[in-house]
């Protein structure tokens, strides 16, 4: 484990390395406890660098067995080696071959970075800085090298030997051993290196590219699970086709392989030609996977595949540019899913995720720009801001330029930077060049942290037939950026008449308004629309055109009107969601008094109308009927959070909606019952989502537990079964129905770790103060393992980030369990521990009692000696 050195990496300190590594040849002799790695590196001194410049290579916990240059072993005085660094003091020539021998122990690698073992399969994870745990190297993304990899192992232990690129040779050796050689012709950074070896089952496929080349596809899974990889294979083919159609991007190797492993720190990894996946994002059938799982698999298969162009062919100059590949690739996978499914539904789901994860990050102690300027531990910057806000920034470029110029810009990006390690400046420049626009002010979206707010008020002057919008922008201060500059915000909008139709105007002044977008660039804009005779309702930030918060002075009647009649589906959802949030906040603050009931009744009536509106897709109705989560409400309240009061307010509103719509919801529930065989397609999933959402409401009424139990017992797929189990466990905790269903689920899926994760998750989410103890008990369950990231995230991650009343138990017991567990996880896996620890990032918004106890837990972690760089960085920034 790398402990904290206190070193801070700064963007402004970037400089090219003195040496390059145009070619890398690796030879692995695999063995669980002593894998022998021989690296043959072609080293070149960069032009203009002094001949005396030492060559300094990074390592991480390495044992060096030998070092030679051009065939001659180095003498002790020629180099300095520590586990973390190798320095060649006087490289002999402008170009030479450096031969390094290192020994590593994959079986003891529990950090799951570098070469490790998962279920007896050898696999690697090198992003961001894992390659240096394999051999000494210039382990930075601007060092592009052509790799040739030879892997050797006993045939019975590892019949399958994979690496990046194309297979070139394989053969048998003495003593039951064998080998394979792979060559990747595309120069790549070390973080994209991969190796997999073991006994795995294969699902084969093929894809013919737009230029007619045949690509062999392989998905490798635990033997016996092949039939669970069919959906992933289908998603892969659809991704390959989509990237050709939408972006003109063709695949470039003869083979494309995906391997599913069960111990993985993240979701999946885009290694060139050899993607490695957390098996949770590959394996699926109706018996074991929910519709949400299917949608995730489709999106993540696409995401990693799309990296082949956005990340691999064009990579990042340094890790500050991470959003160059991640934000852009998230944008691409969002567009893919929107095209495969329903665009409006997808957009609503994206916005919910952005608000739930990125907004609190941007508004708390861990806030950072989409392109950060400094970091202590890069692993901690794979954040919602870099990914999700990074994607929104790309979407805004498309909104501002229009789809054609955007596509032209992307084409230019691929043409101009193919084979390079690029920067955000390079990316912005292509769009400036194709459009002739100046994106300097827009670039602040990359450079400045914080969620901008727009305050908007409107006035209509009937006599003058003029409608005015007063818009003011502000960006709240964030850590280390107290003063903010004014941003360019593309605000999509519509003026809606009493008939629900768009209201037109004859002239507009006060801001550039084109194609339904107001371009906000100054602190204040007074936007005057002339020729408007009736007072319109204003629909703002349509499609969530900018990742901002809005404070709109608008009458509730206008919101109700938009929630029912806005022609833009997203905005209709947004208006309804805003009303629900307003009602919940008012209930929390107890500010509406007698008007509370009237407001809730109006919402319940509208909820009923939305539920039964056959013109709306079921998936859309399901999303609209899902109340804002407790954490969403907490975020919008901002400070003095008492999770118990929020929970009570939310329960009460849910009950009001259920009671007001009892009969209609019952009828809808019955009418949506599954007919015909299972299909994971979006429309079928939407019907299940709506039925399960309605079930959640109906379960609050008398007889609710037995209805949910019937639903559970009748379920013929995991979506319905898990939904019913959640309703029973969360709404009817402790009842016989809940206990029986939990026991039945456990018995049915004993031995299927991925499915039992759902069982852990559901129980970790049960509201109330008793869950802390339940989590402690579950940590001793035979299926739980503190060493497996999926188990830890399901049980501890869910408890800490999706159980507001349980985790924030007033006596601090939730925080104590949390801190203990984070430290326990950290001993093996600092990266997973640090991610887990971010669950406390909003501690300052809690009411004083809980705040003090949360701080205590953070301080206890901070006081531990030899904390990993990963965890220390998060804990200290959270406390700062
Ligand atoms: N490159 C990342 C995986 C990664 C992240 C490796 C951090 C090392 C450190 C990959 O492309 C990715 O972004 N994966 C996401 C899923 C994706 C759909 C957003 C993940 O793993 O969560
Ligand atoms: Zn990615």
PDB file of N, CA and C in Angstrom, residues 176-213:
ATOM      1  N   UNK A 176       4.093 -29.483 -19.556  1.00  0.00           N
ATOM      2  CA  UNK A 176       2.677 -29.101 -19.534  1.00  0.00           C
ATOM      3  C   UNK A 176       2.465 -27.598 -19.598  1.00  0.00           C
ATOM      4  N   UNK A 177       3.514 -26.867 -19.962  1.00  0.00           N
ATOM      5  CA  UNK A 177       3.353 -25.414 -20.050  1.00  0.00           C
ATOM      6  C   UNK A 177       3.017 -25.007 -21.480  1.00  0.00           C
ATOM      7  N   UNK A 178       2.491 -23.804 -21.634  1.00  0.00           N
ATOM      8  CA  UNK A 178       2.267 -23.276 -22.983  1.00  0.00           C
ATOM      9  C   UNK A 178       2.426 -21.765 -22.964  1.00  0.00           C
ATOM     10  N   UNK A 179       2.378 -21.165 -24.146  1.00  0.00           N
ATOM     11  CA  UNK A 179       2.577 -19.715 -24.223  1.00  0.00           C
ATOM     12  C   UNK A 179       1.738 -19.138 -25.356  1.00  0.00           C
ATOM     13  N   UNK A 180       1.552 -17.837 -25.300  1.00  0.00           N
ATOM     14  CA  UNK A 180       0.900 -17.116 -26.396  1.00  0.00           C
ATOM     15  C   UNK A 180       1.585 -15.765 -26.536  1.00  0.00           C
ATOM     16  N   UNK A 181       1.637 -15.271 -27.772  1.00  0.00           N
ATOM     17  CA  UNK A 181       2.219 -13.952 -28.026  1.00  0.00           C
ATOM     18  C   UNK A 181       1.159 -13.059 -28.665  1.00  0.00           C
ATOM     19  N   UNK A 182       1.032 -11.852 -28.142  1.00  0.00           N
ATOM     20  CA  UNK A 182       0.074 -10.868 -28.666  1.00  0.00           C
ATOM     21  C   UNK A 182       0.825  -9.616 -29.083  1.00  0.00           C
ATOM     22  N   UNK A 183       0.313  -8.995 -30.141  1.00  0.00           N
ATOM     23  CA  UNK A 183       0.940  -7.742 -30.598  1.00  0.00           C
ATOM     24  C   UNK A 183      -0.141  -6.699 -30.842  1.00  0.00           C
ATOM     25  N   UNK A 184       0.072  -5.538 -30.262  1.00  0.00           N
ATOM     26  CA  UNK A 184      -0.872  -4.437 -30.465  1.00  0.00           C
ATOM     27  C   UNK A 184      -0.171  -3.359 -31.291  1.00  0.00           C
ATOM     28  N   UNK A 185      -0.573  -3.195 -32.551  1.00  0.00           N
ATOM     29  CA  UNK A 185       0.128  -2.243 -33.418  1.00  0.00           C
ATOM     30  C   UNK A 185      -0.133  -0.782 -33.068  1.00  0.00           C
ATOM     31  N   UNK A 186      -1.156  -0.512 -32.271  1.00  0.00           N
ATOM     32  CA  UNK A 186      -1.460   0.891 -31.952  1.00  0.00           C
ATOM     33  C   UNK A 186      -0.690   1.333 -30.715  1.00  0.00           C
ATOM     34  N   UNK A 187       0.135   2.372 -30.854  1.00  0.00           N
ATOM     35  CA  UNK A 187       0.867   2.858 -29.679  1.00  0.00           C
ATOM     36  C   UNK A 187      -0.134   3.253 -28.600  1.00  0.00           C
ATOM     37  N   UNK A 188       0.161   2.828 -27.370  1.00  0.00           N
ATOM     38  CA  UNK A 188      -0.800   3.138 -26.301  1.00  0.00           C
ATOM     39  C   UNK A 188      -0.073   3.446 -25.005  1.00  0.00           C
ATOM     40  N   UNK A 189      -0.745   4.166 -24.119  1.00  0.00           N
ATOM     41  CA  UNK A 189      -0.189   4.413 -22.797  1.00  0.00           C
ATOM     42  C   UNK A 189      -0.263   3.151 -21.941  1.00  0.00           C
ATOM     43  N   UNK A 190       0.571   3.081 -20.925  1.00  0.00           N
ATOM     44  CA  UNK A 190       0.663   1.878 -20.092  1.00  0.00           C
ATOM     45  C   UNK A 190      -0.638   1.566 -19.367  1.00  0.00           C
ATOM     46  N   UNK A 191      -1.473   2.577 -19.105  1.00  0.00           N
ATOM     47  CA  UNK A 191      -2.699   2.295 -18.344  1.00  0.00           C
ATOM     48  C   UNK A 191      -3.668   1.421 -19.134  1.00  0.00           C
ATOM     49  N   UNK A 192      -3.428   1.297 -20.468  1.00  0.00           N
ATOM     50  CA  UNK A 192      -4.314   0.466 -21.296  1.00  0.00           C
ATOM     51  C   UNK A 192      -3.782  -0.942 -21.499  1.00  0.00           C
ATOM     52  N   UNK A 193      -2.653  -1.243 -20.859  1.00  0.00           N
ATOM     53  CA  UNK A 193      -2.126  -2.602 -20.958  1.00  0.00           C
ATOM     54  C   UNK A 193      -3.062  -3.561 -20.208  1.00  0.00           C
ATOM     55  N   UNK A 194      -3.223  -4.792 -20.740  1.00  0.00           N
ATOM     56  CA  UNK A 194      -3.990  -5.816 -20.020  1.00  0.00           C
ATOM     57  C   UNK A 194      -3.486  -7.206 -20.337  1.00  0.00           C
ATOM     58  N   UNK A 195      -3.666  -8.055 -19.371  1.00  0.00           N
ATOM     59  CA  UNK A 195      -3.348  -9.473 -19.519  1.00  0.00           C
ATOM     60  C   UNK A 195      -4.404 -10.240 -18.737  1.00  0.00           C
ATOM     61  N   UNK A 196      -4.886 -11.337 -19.323  1.00  0.00           N
ATOM     62  CA  UNK A 196      -5.816 -12.222 -18.614  1.00  0.00           C
ATOM     63  C   UNK A 196      -5.378 -13.654 -18.878  1.00  0.00           C
ATOM     64  N   UNK A 197      -5.367 -14.479 -17.857  1.00  0.00           N
ATOM     65  CA  UNK A 197      -5.022 -15.894 -18.056  1.00  0.00           C
ATOM     66  C   UNK A 197      -5.782 -16.738 -17.062  1.00  0.00           C
ATOM     67  N   UNK A 198      -6.301 -17.851 -17.536  1.00  0.00           N
ATOM     68  CA  UNK A 198      -7.041 -18.724 -16.637  1.00  0.00           C
ATOM     69  C   UNK A 198      -7.910 -19.677 -17.410  1.00  0.00           C
ATOM     70  N   UNK A 199      -8.819 -20.321 -16.678  1.00  0.00           N
ATOM     71  CA  UNK A 199      -9.771 -21.232 -17.318  1.00  0.00           C
ATOM     72  C   UNK A 199     -11.106 -20.517 -17.376  1.00  0.00           C
ATOM     73  N   UNK A 200     -11.494 -20.114 -18.575  1.00  0.00           N
ATOM     74  CA  UNK A 200     -12.740 -19.347 -18.722  1.00  0.00           C
ATOM     75  C   UNK A 200     -13.558 -19.909 -19.878  1.00  0.00           C
ATOM     76  N   UNK A 201     -14.869 -19.740 -19.791  1.00  0.00           N
ATOM     77  CA  UNK A 201     -15.741 -20.152 -20.889  1.00  0.00           C
ATOM     78  C   UNK A 201     -15.850 -19.010 -21.896  1.00  0.00           C
ATOM     79  N   UNK A 202     -16.058 -19.352 -23.166  1.00  0.00           N
ATOM     80  CA  UNK A 202     -16.093 -18.314 -24.202  1.00  0.00           C
ATOM     81  C   UNK A 202     -17.437 -18.261 -24.921  1.00  0.00           C
ATOM     82  N   UNK A 203     -17.901 -17.049 -25.130  1.00  0.00           N
ATOM     83  CA  UNK A 203     -19.026 -16.828 -26.039  1.00  0.00           C
ATOM     84  C   UNK A 203     -18.437 -16.116 -27.244  1.00  0.00           C
ATOM     85  N   UNK A 204     -18.618 -16.682 -28.420  1.00  0.00           N
ATOM     86  CA  UNK A 204     -17.995 -16.105 -29.610  1.00  0.00           C
ATOM     87  C   UNK A 204     -19.025 -15.368 -30.446  1.00  0.00           C
ATOM     88  N   UNK A 205     -18.561 -14.349 -31.154  1.00  0.00           N
ATOM     89  CA  UNK A 205     -19.430 -13.618 -32.062  1.00  0.00           C
ATOM     90  C   UNK A 205     -18.571 -13.016 -33.150  1.00  0.00           C
ATOM     91  N   UNK A 206     -19.223 -12.334 -34.101  1.00  0.00           N
ATOM     92  CA  UNK A 206     -18.406 -11.620 -35.071  1.00  0.00           C
ATOM     93  C   UNK A 206     -19.155 -10.390 -35.552  1.00  0.00           C
ATOM     94  N   UNK A 207     -18.372  -9.430 -36.026  1.00  0.00           N
ATOM     95  CA  UNK A 207     -18.945  -8.169 -36.490  1.00  0.00           C
ATOM     96  C   UNK A 207     -18.228  -7.766 -37.761  1.00  0.00           C
ATOM     97  N   UNK A 208     -19.005  -7.390 -38.777  1.00  0.00           N
ATOM     98  CA  UNK A 208     -18.402  -6.910 -40.011  1.00  0.00           C
ATOM     99  C   UNK A 208     -18.453  -5.386 -39.997  1.00  0.00           C
ATOM    100  N   UNK A 209     -17.305  -4.769 -40.079  1.00  0.00           N
ATOM    101  CA  UNK A 209     -17.257  -3.315 -39.945  1.00  0.00           C
ATOM    102  C   UNK A 209     -17.728  -2.630 -41.217  1.00  0.00           C
ATOM    103  N   UNK A 210     -17.899  -1.317 -41.157  1.00  0.00           N
ATOM    104  CA  UNK A 210     -18.429  -0.550 -42.285  1.00  0.00           C
ATOM    105  C   UNK A 210     -17.555  -0.676 -43.530  1.00  0.00           C
ATOM    106  N   UNK A 211     -16.260  -0.968 -43.346  1.00  0.00           N
ATOM    107  CA  UNK A 211     -15.423  -1.132 -44.541  1.00  0.00           C
ATOM    108  C   UNK A 211     -15.294  -2.602 -44.906  1.00  0.00           C
ATOM    109  N   UNK A 212     -16.081  -3.451 -44.220  1.00  0.00           N
ATOM    110  CA  UNK A 212     -16.138  -4.846 -44.623  1.00  0.00           C
ATOM    111  C   UNK A 212     -15.127  -5.763 -43.928  1.00  0.00           C
ATOM    112  N   UNK A 213     -14.442  -5.266 -42.914  1.00  0.00           N
ATOM    113  CA  UNK A 213     -13.514  -6.139 -42.190  1.00  0.00           C
ATOM    114  C   UNK A 213     -14.280  -6.959 -41.158  1.00  0.00           C
TER     115      UNK A 213
END
